[in-house]
Amino acid sequence: MIVDRCRLCGGRDVQVVVDLGFHPCADTFLYPEQLRDMEPHYPLQVALCLGCGHAMTTCVVPATDRYQKYDYSYDSANSPVAVDHWRDLAADVCKRYPLSSQDLVVDIGSNIGTLLHEFKSLGGTRVLGVDPAPNMATLAERNGVPTINDFFNASSAAEIRRVGAPKVITATNCLNHAENVDEFVAEVAALLPDDGVFVLEVPYLLDLVRQTAFDTIYLEHVNYFSVTPLVGYLNHRGLTVQCVETQEYMCGSIRLFIRKSGSSDASVKRLMEREATERIRSVETYERLMARIRRLKRDLNQRLYAVKAAGGKIVGIGAATKGNTLLNYCKIDSDLLDYVTDNSRYKVGKLTPGMHIAIRDDSAISPDITHGLVLPWNIAPYLVQKLKHLKIQFVVPRVEQ
Ligand SMILES: [Zn+2]
């Protein structure tokens, strides 16, 4: 489906500002035998709404293809950095809104239940998850987190209602995956009691632009949020952003505390002003972003080919989803990377989508490897420390601003 109107305001004045060519779904890691089948590729473009400033992919892959056709491989406990983040989030919410053992916390896009597990441990609350990926919902149940295996929609909202009215609804790195923002927000508003809070965390468009984090653009991410359009959109639906915090997680995110009444504090105004100052709604901002993306591609390839020409051997470190945007856009295949290493049981033994580079366990890095291309660059310090005993040189794909 090609989008020709803004997913937030409905306006038709949308312009493509980032074009990364054709890509497969970044989270669809493949078993070797799946190479016998066609691997669908779609245009990976981001369009900017010139009306409200929201950004979105132009091509939407059906959600069932993204989350249910293949085993979903993102696991919310995939690194100590991730687990710490969920623990801090649960602690932050419990500090702001004291919860009792009778209160219900619902997490939308709950994955294997890592965040809800923290709420259970910290606040002793009742918890309920909703997640469309069958393998992740099964693991969550095994982890003691009751989970509705479905997309968040009118039907799963009705199931939640039968359990109770959630005092807290969390959705982290989830609304950016949702093609029907209207339905999502309407169901949250209908579920939330007057004294409830909706905690929304999404990757932040301003950080994407600032850090040239173009690899956080992939087909699973259909929305790229900034504060200004989101605040206006939620206000129209009877929801107020009480406050917003920036987070380093996912290469830069915003965490919004949203309620049915009250007013916004200074944090909201501050970020809206920053977005205006940094011209996040200007097409020229994205022309400069595209120039930096092209420069990164050229410089990274030059460096990798120079290593190969000098007889070096390179592996990819960390089969992160975002790494697949980088590999596919920069056309880095198994001629350059011998393999990619990871410790996720959902990825080892599979191939990266598009470039089809084999994924091996972290422990498989052989002594002849000279260089490691760090794919999840946002956790590079952690990975470099973890693998420093290998005495290889690390290449972190970044570009000077
Ligand atoms: Zn718009």
CSV table of C-alpha atoms and ligand atoms in Angstrom, one decimal:
chain,number,residue,atom,x,y,z
A,1,MET,CA,0.0,0.0,0.0
A,2,ILE,CA,1.4,3.4,-1.0
A,3,VAL,CA,0.5,6.2,1.4
A,4,ASP,CA,-0.5,9.5,-0.2
A,5,ARG,CA,-1.8,11.3,2.8
A,6,CYS,CA,-0.5,12.0,6.3
A,7,ARG,CA,-1.2,9.3,8.9
A,8,LEU,CA,-1.7,12.0,11.6
A,9,CYS,CA,-3.5,14.9,10.1
A,10,GLY,CA,-4.9,13.3,6.9
A,11,GLY,CA,-3.3,16.1,4.8
A,12,ARG,CA,-2.3,15.3,1.2
A,13,ASP,CA,0.6,17.7,1.1
A,14,VAL,CA,3.3,15.0,1.7
A,15,GLN,CA,6.7,15.0,0.1
A,16,VAL,CA,9.3,12.2,-0.1
A,17,VAL,CA,12.4,13.5,1.7
A,18,VAL,CA,14.4,10.3,2.3
A,19,ASP,CA,14.8,7.6,-0.4
A,20,LEU,CA,16.9,4.5,0.5
A,21,GLY,CA,16.0,2.4,-2.5
A,22,PHE,CA,14.3,-1.1,-2.3
A,23,HIS,CA,14.6,-3.1,0.9
A,24,PRO,CA,13.2,-6.4,2.3
A,25,CYS,CA,11.6,-6.2,5.8
A,26,ALA,CA,14.6,-5.5,8.1
A,27,ASP,CA,13.4,-7.9,10.8
A,28,THR,CA,12.8,-10.9,8.5
A,29,PHE,CA,15.9,-13.0,9.0
A,30,LEU,CA,15.8,-16.0,6.8
A,31,TYR,CA,16.7,-19.7,7.1
A,32,PRO,CA,18.9,-20.8,4.2
A,33,GLU,CA,16.2,-22.9,2.7
A,34,GLN,CA,13.9,-19.8,2.5
A,35,LEU,CA,16.2,-18.5,-0.3
A,36,ARG,CA,14.3,-20.8,-2.6
A,37,ASP,CA,11.4,-18.4,-2.3
A,38,MET,CA,11.1,-14.9,-3.6
A,39,GLU,CA,12.2,-12.3,-1.1
A,40,PRO,CA,9.9,-9.4,-1.4
A,41,HIS,CA,11.5,-5.9,-1.6
A,42,TYR,CA,9.6,-2.6,-1.2
A,43,PRO,CA,10.5,1.0,-1.6
A,44,LEU,CA,12.0,2.4,1.6
A,45,GLN,CA,11.1,6.1,1.5
A,46,VAL,CA,10.2,8.6,4.2
A,47,ALA,CA,7.7,11.3,3.4
A,48,LEU,CA,7.2,14.5,5.4
A,49,CYS,CA,3.8,16.1,5.9
A,50,LEU,CA,4.2,19.7,5.0
A,51,GLY,CA,1.0,20.4,6.9
A,52,CYS,CA,1.7,19.0,10.4
A,53,GLY,CA,5.4,17.9,10.2
A,54,HIS,CA,4.8,14.2,10.8
A,55,ALA,CA,7.1,11.8,8.9
A,56,MET,CA,6.1,8.3,7.6
A,57,THR,CA,7.2,5.6,5.2
A,58,THR,CA,5.4,5.8,1.9
A,59,CYS,CA,5.1,2.1,1.4
A,60,VAL,CA,3.3,0.0,4.1
A,61,VAL,CA,3.9,-3.8,4.1
A,62,PRO,CA,0.9,-5.6,5.5
A,63,ALA,CA,1.3,-6.0,9.3
A,64,THR,CA,0.6,-9.7,9.1
A,65,ASP,CA,3.6,-10.1,6.8
A,66,ARG,CA,5.7,-8.0,9.2
A,67,TYR,CA,4.9,-9.9,12.4
A,68,GLN,CA,3.2,-13.2,11.7
A,69,LYS,CA,4.3,-14.6,8.4
A,70,TYR,CA,7.8,-15.3,9.7
A,71,ASP,CA,9.2,-15.9,13.2
A,72,TYR,CA,9.6,-12.4,14.6
A,73,SER,CA,13.2,-12.1,15.9
A,74,TYR,CA,13.4,-8.9,18.0
A,75,ASP,CA,13.6,-9.8,21.7
A,76,SER,CA,13.1,-7.1,24.3
A,77,ALA,CA,15.7,-8.7,26.6
A,78,ASN,CA,18.3,-8.9,23.8
A,79,SER,CA,21.0,-7.0,25.7
A,80,PRO,CA,21.8,-5.8,29.2
A,81,VAL,CA,21.3,-2.3,27.9
A,82,ALA,CA,17.7,-3.1,26.9
A,83,VAL,CA,16.9,-4.9,30.2
A,84,ASP,CA,18.2,-1.8,32.2
A,85,HIS,CA,16.1,0.4,30.0
A,86,TRP,CA,12.9,-1.5,30.8
A,87,ARG,CA,13.8,-1.6,34.5
A,88,ASP,CA,14.3,2.2,34.6
A,89,LEU,CA,11.1,2.8,32.7
A,90,ALA,CA,9.0,0.7,35.2
A,91,ALA,CA,10.8,2.5,38.1
A,92,ASP,CA,10.1,5.9,36.6
A,93,VAL,CA,6.4,5.2,36.2
A,94,CYS,CA,6.0,3.7,39.7
A,95,LYS,CA,7.7,6.8,41.2
A,96,ARG,CA,5.4,9.2,39.4
A,97,TYR,CA,2.2,7.2,39.8
A,98,PRO,CA,2.2,4.9,42.8
A,99,LEU,CA,0.5,1.6,42.0
A,100,SER,CA,-1.1,-0.9,44.2
A,101,SER,CA,-1.3,-4.7,43.8
A,102,GLN,CA,-4.9,-4.3,42.5
A,103,ASP,CA,-3.9,-2.0,39.7
A,104,LEU,CA,-3.5,-3.3,36.2
A,105,VAL,CA,-0.6,-2.4,33.8
A,106,VAL,CA,-1.1,-3.1,30.1
A,107,ASP,CA,1.8,-3.1,27.7
A,108,ILE,CA,0.9,-2.9,24.0
A,109,GLY,CA,3.5,-4.6,21.8
A,110,SER,CA,4.7,-6.5,24.9
A,111,ASN,CA,7.1,-8.8,23.1
A,112,ILE,CA,8.4,-11.4,25.6
A,113,GLY,CA,7.1,-9.4,28.6
A,114,THR,CA,10.4,-7.9,29.8
A,115,LEU,CA,8.8,-4.5,30.8
A,116,LEU,CA,5.8,-6.1,32.4
A,117,HIS,CA,8.0,-8.4,34.4
A,118,GLU,CA,9.7,-5.3,35.8
A,119,PHE,CA,6.3,-3.8,36.8
A,120,LYS,CA,5.4,-7.1,38.5
A,121,SER,CA,8.6,-7.2,40.4
A,122,LEU,CA,8.7,-3.5,41.4
A,123,GLY,CA,5.1,-2.6,42.0
A,124,GLY,CA,3.5,-6.0,42.5
A,125,THR,CA,0.8,-5.0,40.1
A,126,ARG,CA,-1.4,-7.1,37.8
A,127,VAL,CA,0.0,-7.1,34.3
A,128,LEU,CA,-1.4,-8.0,30.8
A,129,GLY,CA,0.5,-7.9,27.5
A,130,VAL,CA,-0.7,-7.7,23.9
A,131,ASP,CA,1.6,-8.8,21.1
A,132,PRO,CA,0.9,-10.0,17.5
A,133,ALA,CA,3.9,-12.3,17.2
A,134,PRO,CA,2.9,-15.8,18.2
A,135,ASN,CA,6.5,-16.9,19.2
A,136,MET,CA,7.0,-13.9,21.4
A,137,ALA,CA,3.6,-14.2,23.1
A,138,THR,CA,4.3,-17.8,23.9
A,139,LEU,CA,7.6,-16.9,25.5
A,140,ALA,CA,5.9,-14.1,27.5
A,141,GLU,CA,3.4,-16.6,28.9
A,142,ARG,CA,6.3,-18.9,29.8
A,143,ASN,CA,7.9,-15.9,31.6
A,144,GLY,CA,4.7,-15.5,33.7
A,145,VAL,CA,3.3,-12.5,31.8
A,146,PRO,CA,-0.3,-13.2,30.6
A,147,THR,CA,-0.4,-12.1,26.9
A,148,ILE,CA,-3.1,-11.6,24.3
A,149,ASN,CA,-1.7,-12.8,21.1
A,150,ASP,CA,-3.1,-10.2,18.7
A,151,PHE,CA,-2.6,-6.8,17.3
A,152,PHE,CA,-3.9,-4.0,19.5
A,153,ASN,CA,-7.3,-3.2,18.0
A,154,ALA,CA,-11.0,-3.1,19.0
A,155,SER,CA,-11.1,-6.8,19.5
A,156,SER,CA,-8.0,-7.1,21.8
A,157,ALA,CA,-9.1,-3.9,23.6
A,158,ALA,CA,-12.4,-5.7,24.4
A,159,GLU,CA,-10.4,-8.6,25.9
A,160,ILE,CA,-8.4,-6.2,28.0
A,161,ARG,CA,-11.6,-4.6,29.3
A,162,ARG,CA,-12.8,-8.0,30.5
A,163,VAL,CA,-9.7,-8.2,32.7
A,164,GLY,CA,-10.0,-4.6,34.0
A,165,ALA,CA,-9.5,-0.9,33.4
A,166,PRO,CA,-5.7,-0.4,33.1
A,167,LYS,CA,-4.3,2.3,35.5
A,168,VAL,CA,-1.2,2.4,33.3
A,169,ILE,CA,-1.0,1.7,29.5
A,170,THR,CA,2.5,1.5,28.1
A,171,ALA,CA,3.5,1.3,24.4
A,172,THR,CA,7.2,1.4,23.8
A,173,ASN,CA,8.6,1.3,20.3
A,174,CYS,CA,5.2,0.3,19.1
A,175,LEU,CA,3.1,3.2,17.8
A,176,ASN,CA,5.9,3.8,15.3
A,177,HIS,CA,5.0,0.4,13.9
A,178,ALA,CA,1.3,1.1,13.7
A,179,GLU,CA,-0.2,2.0,10.4
A,180,ASN,CA,-3.6,2.9,11.9
A,181,VAL,CA,-2.6,5.5,14.5
A,182,ASP,CA,-6.3,6.7,14.7
A,183,GLU,CA,-7.6,3.3,15.8
A,184,PHE,CA,-4.6,2.7,18.2
A,185,VAL,CA,-5.1,6.1,20.0
A,186,ALA,CA,-8.9,5.8,20.0
A,187,GLU,CA,-8.7,2.4,21.7
A,188,VAL,CA,-6.2,3.7,24.2
A,189,ALA,CA,-8.4,6.7,25.1
A,190,ALA,CA,-11.4,4.4,25.5
A,191,LEU,CA,-9.6,2.0,27.8
A,192,LEU,CA,-7.9,4.6,30.0
A,193,PRO,CA,-9.7,5.6,33.1
A,194,ASP,CA,-9.8,9.4,34.1
A,195,ASP,CA,-7.0,8.8,36.6
A,196,GLY,CA,-4.9,6.6,34.3
A,197,VAL,CA,-1.8,7.4,32.4
A,198,PHE,CA,-0.6,6.4,28.9
A,199,VAL,CA,3.2,6.1,28.7
A,200,LEU,CA,4.2,6.3,25.1
A,201,GLU,CA,7.8,5.8,24.0
A,202,VAL,CA,8.8,6.2,20.4
A,203,PRO,CA,12.1,6.8,18.5
A,204,TYR,CA,12.6,10.6,18.1
A,205,LEU,CA,12.8,12.1,14.6
A,206,LEU,CA,15.0,14.9,15.8
A,207,ASP,CA,17.6,12.5,17.0
A,208,LEU,CA,17.3,10.5,13.8
A,209,VAL,CA,18.2,13.6,11.8
A,210,ARG,CA,20.8,14.9,14.3
A,211,GLN,CA,22.7,11.6,14.4
A,212,THR,CA,22.1,10.6,10.8
A,213,ALA,CA,20.5,7.5,12.2
A,214,PHE,CA,19.1,6.6,8.8
A,215,ASP,CA,19.5,2.9,9.7
A,216,THR,CA,16.6,3.3,12.1
A,217,ILE,CA,14.4,3.7,9.0
A,218,TYR,CA,13.0,0.4,8.0
A,219,LEU,CA,9.8,-1.0,6.7
A,220,GLU,CA,8.6,-2.1,10.1
A,221,HIS,CA,8.9,1.6,11.3
A,222,VAL,CA,6.0,3.3,9.5
A,223,ASN,CA,5.9,6.5,11.7
A,224,TYR,CA,8.7,8.9,12.7
A,225,PHE,CA,7.5,11.1,15.5
A,226,SER,CA,8.4,14.5,16.7
A,227,VAL,CA,6.7,16.3,19.6
A,228,THR,CA,4.9,19.1,17.8
A,229,PRO,CA,2.7,17.2,15.5
A,230,LEU,CA,2.0,14.5,18.1
A,231,VAL,CA,0.9,17.0,20.8
A,232,GLY,CA,-1.5,18.6,18.4
A,233,TYR,CA,-2.9,15.2,17.2
A,234,LEU,CA,-3.4,14.0,20.8
A,235,ASN,CA,-5.1,17.2,21.9
A,236,HIS,CA,-7.7,16.8,19.2
A,237,ARG,CA,-8.5,13.4,20.7
A,238,GLY,CA,-8.9,14.6,24.2
A,239,LEU,CA,-5.5,13.6,25.4
A,240,THR,CA,-2.9,15.9,27.0
A,241,VAL,CA,0.9,15.3,26.9
A,242,GLN,CA,1.7,16.1,30.6
A,243,CYS,CA,5.4,15.9,30.1
A,244,VAL,CA,8.0,14.5,27.7
A,245,GLU,CA,11.5,13.3,28.3
A,246,THR,CA,14.3,12.5,25.9
A,247,GLN,CA,15.9,9.0,26.2
A,248,GLU,CA,19.0,7.7,24.6
A,249,TYR,CA,17.4,4.3,23.9
A,250,MET,CA,16.9,3.2,20.3
A,251,CYS,CA,19.4,5.9,19.1
A,252,GLY,CA,17.2,8.6,20.7
A,253,SER,CA,13.6,8.3,21.9
A,254,ILE,CA,11.0,10.4,23.5
A,255,ARG,CA,8.9,9.2,26.5
A,256,LEU,CA,5.6,11.0,26.8
A,257,PHE,CA,3.2,10.8,29.8
A,258,ILE,CA,-0.3,11.3,28.5
A,259,ARG,CA,-3.5,11.8,30.5
A,260,LYS,CA,-7.1,12.7,29.9
A,261,SER,CA,-6.9,16.0,31.8
A,262,GLY,CA,-4.4,18.5,33.2
A,263,SER,CA,-1.9,20.6,31.3
A,264,SER,CA,1.5,20.3,29.7
A,265,ASP,CA,4.6,21.3,31.7
A,266,ALA,CA,7.6,23.2,30.4
A,267,SER,CA,9.3,20.0,29.0
A,268,VAL,CA,6.7,19.9,26.2
A,269,LYS,CA,7.2,23.6,25.2
A,270,ARG,CA,11.0,23.2,25.4
A,271,LEU,CA,11.1,20.3,22.9
A,272,MET,CA,8.6,22.0,20.6
A,273,GLU,CA,10.9,25.1,20.5
A,274,ARG,CA,13.9,22.9,19.9
A,275,GLU,CA,12.2,21.3,16.9
A,276,ALA,CA,11.4,24.7,15.5
A,277,THR,CA,15.0,26.0,16.0
A,278,GLU,CA,16.4,22.9,14.3
A,279,ARG,CA,13.9,23.2,11.4
A,280,ILE,CA,12.6,19.6,11.7
A,281,ARG,CA,9.7,20.5,9.4
A,282,SER,CA,11.9,21.9,6.6
A,283,VAL,CA,12.6,20.0,3.5
A,284,GLU,CA,16.1,21.4,3.3
A,285,THR,CA,16.9,19.7,6.7
A,286,TYR,CA,16.3,16.3,5.0
A,287,GLU,CA,18.3,17.3,1.9
A,288,ARG,CA,21.2,17.8,4.2
A,289,LEU,CA,20.4,14.5,5.9
A,290,MET,CA,20.4,12.6,2.5
A,291,ALA,CA,23.7,14.2,1.6
A,292,ARG,CA,25.2,12.8,4.9
A,293,ILE,CA,23.7,9.4,4.3
A,294,ARG,CA,25.3,9.2,0.8
A,295,ARG,CA,28.6,10.3,2.3
A,296,LEU,CA,28.4,7.7,5.0
A,297,LYS,CA,27.8,5.0,2.3
A,298,ARG,CA,30.8,6.1,0.2
A,299,ASP,CA,33.2,6.5,3.1
A,300,LEU,CA,32.2,3.2,4.8
A,301,ASN,CA,32.6,1.3,1.5
A,302,GLN,CA,36.0,2.9,0.8
A,303,ARG,CA,37.2,1.9,4.3
A,304,LEU,CA,35.9,-1.7,4.1
A,305,TYR,CA,37.3,-2.2,0.6
A,306,ALA,CA,40.7,-0.8,1.8
A,307,VAL,CA,40.7,-3.4,4.6
A,308,LYS,CA,40.0,-6.2,2.1
A,309,ALA,CA,42.6,-4.9,-0.3
A,310,ALA,CA,45.2,-5.1,2.5
A,311,GLY,CA,44.3,-8.7,3.2
A,312,GLY,CA,42.0,-8.1,6.2
A,313,LYS,CA,39.0,-10.1,7.1
A,314,ILE,CA,35.9,-8.4,8.4
A,315,VAL,CA,32.8,-9.6,10.3
A,316,GLY,CA,29.7,-7.8,11.2
A,317,ILE,CA,29.2,-7.4,15.0
A,318,GLY,CA,25.5,-7.7,16.1
A,319,ALA,CA,22.7,-8.7,13.8
A,320,ALA,CA,20.6,-5.8,14.8
A,321,THR,CA,17.5,-4.9,12.7
A,322,LYS,CA,18.9,-1.5,11.9
A,323,GLY,CA,22.1,-3.2,10.6
A,324,ASN,CA,20.0,-4.5,7.7
A,325,THR,CA,19.1,-1.0,6.5
A,326,LEU,CA,22.8,-0.1,6.6
A,327,LEU,CA,23.9,-3.3,4.8
A,328,ASN,CA,21.2,-3.2,2.2
A,329,TYR,CA,21.6,0.6,1.5
A,330,CYS,CA,25.4,0.4,1.4
A,331,LYS,CA,25.3,-2.9,-0.6
A,332,ILE,CA,27.6,-4.6,1.9
A,333,ASP,CA,27.3,-8.3,1.3
A,334,SER,CA,29.3,-11.5,2.0
A,335,ASP,CA,32.1,-10.4,-0.3
A,336,LEU,CA,32.9,-7.8,2.4
A,337,LEU,CA,31.7,-9.4,5.6
A,338,ASP,CA,32.6,-13.1,6.2
A,339,TYR,CA,29.6,-13.4,8.5
A,340,VAL,CA,27.7,-11.5,11.2
A,341,THR,CA,27.8,-12.5,14.8
A,342,ASP,CA,25.1,-12.3,17.4
A,343,ASN,CA,24.0,-14.2,20.5
A,344,SER,CA,20.3,-14.2,19.8
A,345,ARG,CA,18.8,-17.7,19.5
A,346,TYR,CA,16.3,-16.2,17.0
A,347,LYS,CA,19.0,-15.1,14.6
A,348,VAL,CA,22.0,-17.5,14.8
A,349,GLY,CA,21.9,-20.0,11.9
A,350,LYS,CA,19.8,-17.6,9.8
A,351,LEU,CA,20.8,-15.1,7.1
A,352,THR,CA,20.5,-11.4,7.1
A,353,PRO,CA,17.5,-10.2,4.9
A,354,GLY,CA,18.5,-8.9,1.5
A,355,MET,CA,22.3,-9.3,1.7
A,356,HIS,CA,22.0,-13.0,2.9
A,357,ILE,CA,25.1,-12.9,5.2
A,358,ALA,CA,25.3,-15.9,7.5
A,359,ILE,CA,24.8,-15.2,11.2
A,360,ARG,CA,27.0,-17.1,13.7
A,361,ASP,CA,27.3,-17.1,17.4
A,362,ASP,CA,29.5,-14.5,19.0
A,363,SER,CA,31.9,-17.3,20.1
A,364,ALA,CA,32.5,-18.2,16.4
A,365,ILE,CA,34.8,-15.3,15.6
A,366,SER,CA,37.9,-16.9,14.3
A,367,PRO,CA,41.5,-15.8,15.0
A,368,ASP,CA,42.0,-14.6,11.3
A,369,ILE,CA,39.4,-11.9,11.6
A,370,THR,CA,41.0,-8.5,11.7
A,371,HIS,CA,38.0,-6.1,11.7
A,372,GLY,CA,34.5,-5.9,13.1
A,373,LEU,CA,31.8,-3.6,11.6
A,374,VAL,CA,29.6,-2.7,14.6
A,375,LEU,CA,26.1,-2.8,13.3
A,376,PRO,CA,24.2,-1.6,16.4
A,377,TRP,CA,26.4,1.5,16.7
A,378,ASN,CA,24.3,2.9,19.5
A,379,ILE,CA,25.6,0.2,21.8
A,380,ALA,CA,29.1,0.2,20.4
A,381,PRO,CA,30.9,0.9,23.7
A,382,TYR,CA,29.2,-2.1,25.3
A,383,LEU,CA,30.1,-4.4,22.3
A,384,VAL,CA,33.6,-3.2,22.0
A,385,GLN,CA,34.2,-3.8,25.7
A,386,LYS,CA,32.6,-7.3,25.5
A,387,LEU,CA,34.8,-8.3,22.6
A,388,LYS,CA,38.0,-6.5,23.4
A,389,HIS,CA,39.8,-9.8,24.1
A,390,LEU,CA,39.6,-10.6,20.3
A,391,LYS,CA,42.1,-7.8,19.5
A,392,ILE,CA,40.3,-6.8,16.3
A,393,GLN,CA,39.8,-3.3,15.0
A,394,PHE,CA,36.2,-2.0,15.3
A,395,VAL,CA,34.6,0.0,12.6
A,396,VAL,CA,31.6,2.1,13.8
A,397,PRO,CA,29.5,3.3,10.8
A,398,ARG,CA,29.1,7.0,11.7
A,399,VAL,CA,29.4,10.2,9.8
A,400,GLU,CA,30.7,13.6,10.8
A,401,GLN,CA,27.8,16.1,10.9
B,1,ZN,ZN,0.2,15.8,8.7
